[in-house]
Amino acid sequence: MASLDQWTFYASQFLESEALTEEANALQEKLSLYQVFLKLYEHRRELLNDILRLERGELVLPNVKLPYVQGTILREPYLVTNLLTGKTEALFHADCRWTIGRHPLQATIGISDDRLSRVHAAIEYVAQQGFYLTDLNSLNGTFVNGEPVHQPILLQDGDRVRMGNLCFVFFLCNSTQVLASGFPSVEYSTPITYSPFSITASAECYVNHLHTVRLEPDQLPVTDARDAQEATFSLM
């Protein structure tokens, strides 16, 4: 029967062999990746350059500073994008489905990119849910935040989408806000000296630290500007 020391020795040997196996597998994986990149460097250097530029976020459409697609849900769903011409435009579609690809006639959003399939992917609005991105069995795949798209995925505000050489950010707008007009309410306790012909203030007044308020004669809440000499007031 093996002693405790023998069992300890066998266990340490087993653990060492397991660790060596994991290291060997990791080394083999790195070697395989190196061989792939070596083949790309020798035979498809332009593709390797594109991969490196995509990784650095440098590969974008020409003449487009920030490629983006915005899904908007107001009276009806539509897309706002600058992918087509470099200028922002709204795209309406009766089926609420917009395809992206390199074919200018078959794809709703046609992009001149050899790494895009003719009809590469689609953005579709589903009522009460949102905008879904679907890869249409493209050759080079579609990715959201670096993850491949294998089934329709619900796009979220700020998602980064990549297909072929095309990279863009998806924004979502599904609400509106009506802002109040006029001056914001702000309290003043600044002595004001004025006459029927001139108004001066002893200190500058700011609204939200952004806009300097200029005081006009009709803004003074006094009943008789001819008789008053000083006033401390609140401007609403």
mmCIF file of C-alpha atoms in Angstrom:
data_model
loop_
_atom_site.group_PDB
_atom_site.id
_atom_site.type_symbol
_atom_site.label_atom_id
_atom_site.label_comp_id
_atom_site.label_asym_id
_atom_site.label_seq_id
_atom_site.Cartn_x
_atom_site.Cartn_y
_atom_site.Cartn_z
ATOM 1 C CA MET A 1 0.000 0.000 0.000
ATOM 2 C CA ALA A 2 1.383 3.419 -1.002
ATOM 3 C CA SER A 3 2.426 5.726 1.777
ATOM 4 C CA LEU A 4 1.235 9.299 2.256
ATOM 5 C CA ASP A 5 4.473 10.617 0.826
ATOM 6 C CA GLN A 6 4.035 8.510 -2.304
ATOM 7 C CA TRP A 7 0.461 9.757 -2.822
ATOM 8 C CA THR A 8 1.670 13.328 -2.369
ATOM 9 C CA PHE A 9 4.389 12.759 -4.965
ATOM 10 C CA TYR A 10 1.927 11.231 -7.468
ATOM 11 C CA ALA A 11 -0.510 14.108 -6.968
ATOM 12 C CA SER A 12 2.188 16.736 -7.539
ATOM 13 C CA GLN A 13 3.324 14.953 -10.687
ATOM 14 C CA PHE A 14 -0.257 14.862 -12.004
ATOM 15 C CA LEU A 15 -0.801 18.559 -11.326
ATOM 16 C CA GLU A 16 2.469 19.433 -13.033
ATOM 17 C CA SER A 17 1.483 17.394 -16.080
ATOM 18 C CA GLU A 18 -1.943 19.127 -16.223
ATOM 19 C CA ALA A 19 -0.287 22.543 -16.024
ATOM 20 C CA LEU A 20 2.146 21.592 -18.774
ATOM 21 C CA THR A 21 -0.769 20.397 -20.934
ATOM 22 C CA GLU A 22 -2.591 23.732 -20.531
ATOM 23 C CA GLU A 23 0.586 25.649 -21.364
ATOM 24 C CA ALA A 24 1.156 23.450 -24.402
ATOM 25 C CA ASN A 25 -2.410 24.031 -25.630
ATOM 26 C CA ALA A 26 -2.065 27.793 -25.193
ATOM 27 C CA LEU A 27 1.270 27.754 -27.003
ATOM 28 C CA GLN A 28 -0.212 25.689 -29.838
ATOM 29 C CA GLU A 29 -3.102 28.156 -30.198
ATOM 30 C CA LYS A 30 -0.680 31.098 -30.395
ATOM 31 C CA LEU A 31 1.414 29.215 -32.952
ATOM 32 C CA SER A 32 -1.674 28.558 -35.080
ATOM 33 C CA LEU A 33 -2.629 32.245 -34.994
ATOM 34 C CA TYR A 34 0.926 33.185 -35.928
ATOM 35 C CA GLN A 35 0.808 30.840 -38.907
ATOM 36 C CA VAL A 36 -2.503 32.371 -40.059
ATOM 37 C CA PHE A 37 -1.148 35.914 -39.845
ATOM 38 C CA LEU A 38 2.047 34.811 -41.585
ATOM 39 C CA LYS A 39 0.019 33.464 -44.519
ATOM 40 C CA LEU A 40 -2.015 36.679 -44.628
ATOM 41 C CA TYR A 41 1.184 38.718 -44.610
ATOM 42 C CA GLU A 42 2.644 36.693 -47.467
ATOM 43 C CA HIS A 43 -0.437 36.333 -49.688
ATOM 44 C CA ARG A 44 -3.141 38.827 -48.579
ATOM 45 C CA ARG A 45 -1.267 41.735 -47.050
ATOM 46 C CA GLU A 46 -4.025 44.221 -47.918
ATOM 47 C CA LEU A 47 -6.535 42.124 -45.948
ATOM 48 C CA LEU A 48 -4.159 42.018 -42.972
ATOM 49 C CA ASN A 49 -3.792 45.797 -43.154
ATOM 50 C CA ASP A 50 -7.582 46.140 -43.139
ATOM 51 C CA ILE A 51 -7.828 43.898 -40.066
ATOM 52 C CA LEU A 52 -5.248 45.971 -38.220
ATOM 53 C CA ARG A 53 -6.963 49.221 -39.206
ATOM 54 C CA LEU A 54 -10.328 47.854 -38.063
ATOM 55 C CA GLU A 55 -8.783 46.892 -34.745
ATOM 56 C CA ARG A 56 -7.468 50.437 -34.308
ATOM 57 C CA GLY A 57 -10.798 51.921 -35.418
ATOM 58 C CA GLU A 58 -9.144 53.723 -38.334
ATOM 59 C CA LEU A 59 -11.063 52.162 -41.211
ATOM 60 C CA VAL A 60 -14.175 54.203 -41.946
ATOM 61 C CA LEU A 61 -16.039 55.417 -45.003
ATOM 62 C CA PRO A 62 -14.345 58.201 -46.964
ATOM 63 C CA ASN A 63 -15.795 61.693 -46.417
ATOM 64 C CA VAL A 64 -17.809 60.493 -43.391
ATOM 65 C CA LYS A 65 -16.523 61.793 -40.057
ATOM 66 C CA LEU A 66 -18.743 59.672 -37.815
ATOM 67 C CA PRO A 67 -20.644 56.902 -39.616
ATOM 68 C CA TYR A 68 -23.889 56.251 -37.785
ATOM 69 C CA VAL A 69 -27.399 54.857 -38.065
ATOM 70 C CA GLN A 70 -30.141 56.141 -35.781
ATOM 71 C CA GLY A 71 -33.386 54.266 -35.322
ATOM 72 C CA THR A 72 -36.174 56.746 -34.686
ATOM 73 C CA ILE A 73 -39.640 55.866 -33.369
ATOM 74 C CA LEU A 74 -41.961 58.872 -33.397
ATOM 75 C CA ARG A 75 -45.131 58.901 -35.491
ATOM 76 C CA GLU A 76 -43.639 56.030 -37.492
ATOM 77 C CA PRO A 77 -40.300 54.207 -37.384
ATOM 78 C CA TYR A 78 -37.523 55.309 -39.716
ATOM 79 C CA LEU A 79 -33.733 55.483 -39.912
ATOM 80 C CA VAL A 80 -31.553 58.570 -39.901
ATOM 81 C CA THR A 81 -28.042 57.972 -41.279
ATOM 82 C CA ASN A 82 -25.100 59.473 -43.123
ATOM 83 C CA LEU A 83 -23.885 56.224 -44.697
ATOM 84 C CA LEU A 84 -25.277 56.836 -48.175
ATOM 85 C CA THR A 85 -23.869 60.236 -49.121
ATOM 86 C CA GLY A 86 -21.947 61.382 -46.067
ATOM 87 C CA LYS A 87 -24.799 63.761 -45.260
ATOM 88 C CA THR A 88 -27.560 63.104 -42.758
ATOM 89 C CA GLU A 89 -30.844 61.947 -44.280
ATOM 90 C CA ALA A 90 -33.995 60.161 -43.116
ATOM 91 C CA LEU A 91 -34.893 56.810 -44.696
ATOM 92 C CA PHE A 92 -38.512 55.665 -44.625
ATOM 93 C CA HIS A 93 -39.571 52.182 -45.733
ATOM 94 C CA ALA A 94 -43.088 50.786 -45.992
ATOM 95 C CA ASP A 95 -41.981 47.394 -44.595
ATOM 96 C CA CYS A 96 -39.848 48.976 -41.844
ATOM 97 C CA ARG A 97 -36.917 46.899 -43.118
ATOM 98 C CA TRP A 98 -33.669 48.363 -44.400
ATOM 99 C CA THR A 99 -31.008 46.165 -45.994
ATOM 100 C CA ILE A 100 -27.289 46.979 -46.143
ATOM 101 C CA GLY A 101 -24.963 45.638 -48.830
ATOM 102 C CA ARG A 102 -22.672 46.503 -51.698
ATOM 103 C CA HIS A 103 -25.335 46.223 -54.433
ATOM 104 C CA PRO A 104 -26.780 49.702 -55.066
ATOM 105 C CA LEU A 105 -30.129 48.362 -56.315
ATOM 106 C CA GLN A 106 -30.756 45.264 -54.209
ATOM 107 C CA ALA A 107 -29.770 46.864 -50.892
ATOM 108 C CA THR A 108 -31.660 49.760 -49.336
ATOM 109 C CA ILE A 109 -28.365 51.204 -48.106
ATOM 110 C CA GLY A 110 -25.829 50.471 -50.811
ATOM 111 C CA ILE A 111 -22.181 50.797 -49.729
ATOM 112 C CA SER A 112 -19.226 50.470 -52.100
ATOM 113 C CA ASP A 113 -17.207 47.876 -50.166
ATOM 114 C CA ASP A 114 -15.757 44.684 -51.654
ATOM 115 C CA ARG A 115 -15.926 42.907 -48.292
ATOM 116 C CA LEU A 116 -19.683 43.408 -48.049
ATOM 117 C CA SER A 117 -22.009 40.838 -49.567
ATOM 118 C CA ARG A 118 -24.491 42.023 -52.186
ATOM 119 C CA VAL A 119 -27.170 42.088 -49.481
ATOM 120 C CA HIS A 120 -25.177 41.694 -46.294
ATOM 121 C CA ALA A 121 -27.491 42.442 -43.362
ATOM 122 C CA ALA A 122 -30.829 44.015 -42.488
ATOM 123 C CA ILE A 123 -32.178 46.351 -39.821
ATOM 124 C CA GLU A 124 -35.861 45.707 -39.159
ATOM 125 C CA TYR A 125 -38.267 47.407 -36.798
ATOM 126 C CA VAL A 126 -40.580 45.139 -34.763
ATOM 127 C CA ALA A 127 -43.532 46.933 -33.178
ATOM 128 C CA GLN A 128 -43.376 47.376 -29.401
ATOM 129 C CA GLN A 129 -39.869 45.877 -29.359
ATOM 130 C CA GLY A 130 -37.348 47.891 -31.337
ATOM 131 C CA PHE A 131 -34.834 47.632 -34.157
ATOM 132 C CA TYR A 132 -33.299 44.220 -34.873
ATOM 133 C CA LEU A 133 -30.093 43.558 -36.813
ATOM 134 C CA THR A 134 -29.928 40.330 -38.831
ATOM 135 C CA ASP A 135 -26.997 38.911 -40.780
ATOM 136 C CA LEU A 136 -28.220 37.608 -44.157
ATOM 137 C CA ASN A 137 -25.762 34.719 -44.508
ATOM 138 C CA SER A 138 -22.985 37.121 -45.469
ATOM 139 C CA LEU A 139 -19.525 35.868 -46.375
ATOM 140 C CA ASN A 140 -17.547 37.974 -43.881
ATOM 141 C CA GLY A 141 -20.119 38.183 -41.106
ATOM 142 C CA THR A 142 -21.708 40.930 -39.032
ATOM 143 C CA PHE A 143 -20.529 41.970 -35.573
ATOM 144 C CA VAL A 144 -22.078 43.986 -32.735
ATOM 145 C CA ASN A 145 -19.674 45.232 -30.062
ATOM 146 C CA GLY A 146 -17.132 42.737 -31.365
ATOM 147 C CA GLU A 147 -19.442 39.715 -31.110
ATOM 148 C CA PRO A 148 -20.618 37.850 -34.249
ATOM 149 C CA VAL A 149 -24.308 38.014 -35.101
ATOM 150 C CA HIS A 150 -25.748 34.512 -35.589
ATOM 151 C CA GLN A 151 -29.410 35.392 -35.044
ATOM 152 C CA PRO A 152 -31.472 38.595 -34.984
ATOM 153 C CA ILE A 153 -30.191 40.864 -32.220
ATOM 154 C CA LEU A 154 -32.063 43.785 -30.642
ATOM 155 C CA LEU A 155 -29.951 46.893 -31.134
ATOM 156 C CA GLN A 156 -29.295 49.122 -28.150
ATOM 157 C CA ASP A 157 -28.387 52.795 -28.029
ATOM 158 C CA GLY A 158 -24.628 53.123 -28.554
ATOM 159 C CA ASP A 159 -24.001 49.687 -30.106
ATOM 160 C CA ARG A 160 -20.951 49.468 -32.393
ATOM 161 C CA VAL A 161 -21.708 47.568 -35.608
ATOM 162 C CA ARG A 162 -19.156 46.177 -38.068
ATOM 163 C CA MET A 163 -19.747 44.437 -41.385
ATOM 164 C CA GLY A 164 -17.022 44.162 -43.999
ATOM 165 C CA ASN A 165 -14.999 47.384 -43.858
ATOM 166 C CA LEU A 166 -18.056 49.297 -42.676
ATOM 167 C CA CYS A 167 -18.121 50.382 -39.044
ATOM 168 C CA PHE A 168 -20.855 52.546 -37.568
ATOM 169 C CA VAL A 169 -22.527 53.409 -34.274
ATOM 170 C CA PHE A 170 -26.221 52.750 -33.768
ATOM 171 C CA PHE A 171 -28.300 55.302 -31.872
ATOM 172 C CA LEU A 172 -31.891 54.899 -30.724
ATOM 173 C CA CYS A 173 -34.447 57.686 -30.394
ATOM 174 C CA ASN A 174 -37.866 56.625 -29.129
ATOM 175 C CA SER A 175 -38.986 59.600 -27.048
ATOM 176 C CA THR A 176 -39.456 63.343 -27.340
ATOM 177 C CA GLN A 177 -39.263 66.178 -24.853
ATOM 178 C CA VAL A 178 -40.884 69.599 -25.134
ATOM 179 C CA LEU A 179 -38.709 72.277 -23.583
ATOM 180 C CA ALA A 180 -40.214 75.331 -21.904
ATOM 181 C CA SER A 181 -39.708 78.631 -23.699
ATOM 182 C CA GLY A 182 -38.724 82.010 -22.266
ATOM 183 C CA PHE A 183 -36.318 82.963 -19.504
ATOM 184 C CA PRO A 184 -35.692 80.429 -16.732
ATOM 185 C CA SER A 185 -36.731 81.538 -13.278
ATOM 186 C CA VAL A 186 -33.862 83.144 -11.360
ATOM 187 C CA GLU A 187 -33.813 85.270 -8.205
ATOM 188 C CA TYR A 188 -31.968 88.595 -8.070
ATOM 189 C CA SER A 189 -31.015 90.704 -5.050
ATOM 190 C CA THR A 190 -28.860 93.207 -6.910
ATOM 191 C CA PRO A 191 -29.383 96.930 -6.268
ATOM 192 C CA ILE A 192 -30.410 98.582 -9.520
ATOM 193 C CA THR A 193 -30.041 102.330 -10.060
ATOM 194 C CA TYR A 194 -31.864 103.737 -13.048
ATOM 195 C CA SER A 195 -33.511 106.744 -14.558
ATOM 196 C CA PRO A 196 -36.036 107.080 -17.401
ATOM 197 C CA PHE A 197 -33.015 107.201 -19.735
ATOM 198 C CA SER A 198 -30.454 104.735 -18.334
ATOM 199 C CA ILE A 199 -30.199 101.563 -16.269
ATOM 200 C CA THR A 200 -27.050 100.308 -14.546
ATOM 201 C CA ALA A 201 -26.437 97.217 -12.391
ATOM 202 C CA SER A 202 -23.815 96.867 -9.691
ATOM 203 C CA ALA A 203 -23.097 93.205 -10.561
ATOM 204 C CA GLU A 204 -23.440 90.864 -13.540
ATOM 205 C CA CYS A 205 -26.210 88.279 -13.270
ATOM 206 C CA TYR A 206 -26.044 84.779 -14.774
ATOM 207 C CA VAL A 207 -28.645 82.174 -15.583
ATOM 208 C CA ASN A 208 -27.406 78.623 -15.091
ATOM 209 C CA HIS A 209 -23.863 80.014 -15.430
ATOM 210 C CA LEU A 210 -24.325 80.070 -19.202
ATOM 211 C CA HIS A 211 -26.135 83.220 -20.326
ATOM 212 C CA THR A 212 -25.615 86.788 -19.151
ATOM 213 C CA VAL A 213 -28.938 88.530 -18.490
ATOM 214 C CA ARG A 214 -29.266 92.029 -19.927
ATOM 215 C CA LEU A 215 -31.759 94.171 -18.032
ATOM 216 C CA GLU A 216 -34.294 96.171 -20.019
ATOM 217 C CA PRO A 217 -36.525 98.995 -18.716
ATOM 218 C CA ASP A 218 -39.748 97.033 -19.236
ATOM 219 C CA GLN A 219 -38.409 94.153 -17.087
ATOM 220 C CA LEU A 220 -38.339 96.236 -13.905
ATOM 221 C CA PRO A 221 -41.318 95.338 -11.652
ATOM 222 C CA VAL A 222 -41.996 98.869 -10.398
ATOM 223 C CA THR A 223 -45.136 100.904 -10.880
ATOM 224 C CA ASP A 224 -43.502 104.227 -11.657
ATOM 225 C CA ALA A 225 -39.963 104.207 -13.080
ATOM 226 C CA ARG A 226 -39.826 108.001 -12.996
ATOM 227 C CA ASP A 227 -40.127 108.268 -9.210
ATOM 228 C CA ALA A 228 -38.112 105.183 -8.078
ATOM 229 C CA GLN A 229 -34.359 105.541 -7.599
ATOM 230 C CA GLU A 230 -33.332 102.021 -6.483
ATOM 231 C CA ALA A 231 -35.057 98.638 -6.597
ATOM 232 C CA THR A 232 -34.314 95.097 -5.468
ATOM 233 C CA PHE A 233 -36.365 92.750 -7.602
ATOM 234 C CA SER A 234 -36.944 89.225 -8.906
ATOM 235 C CA LEU A 235 -36.881 88.661 -12.665
ATOM 236 C CA MET A 236 -39.250 85.810 -13.711
#
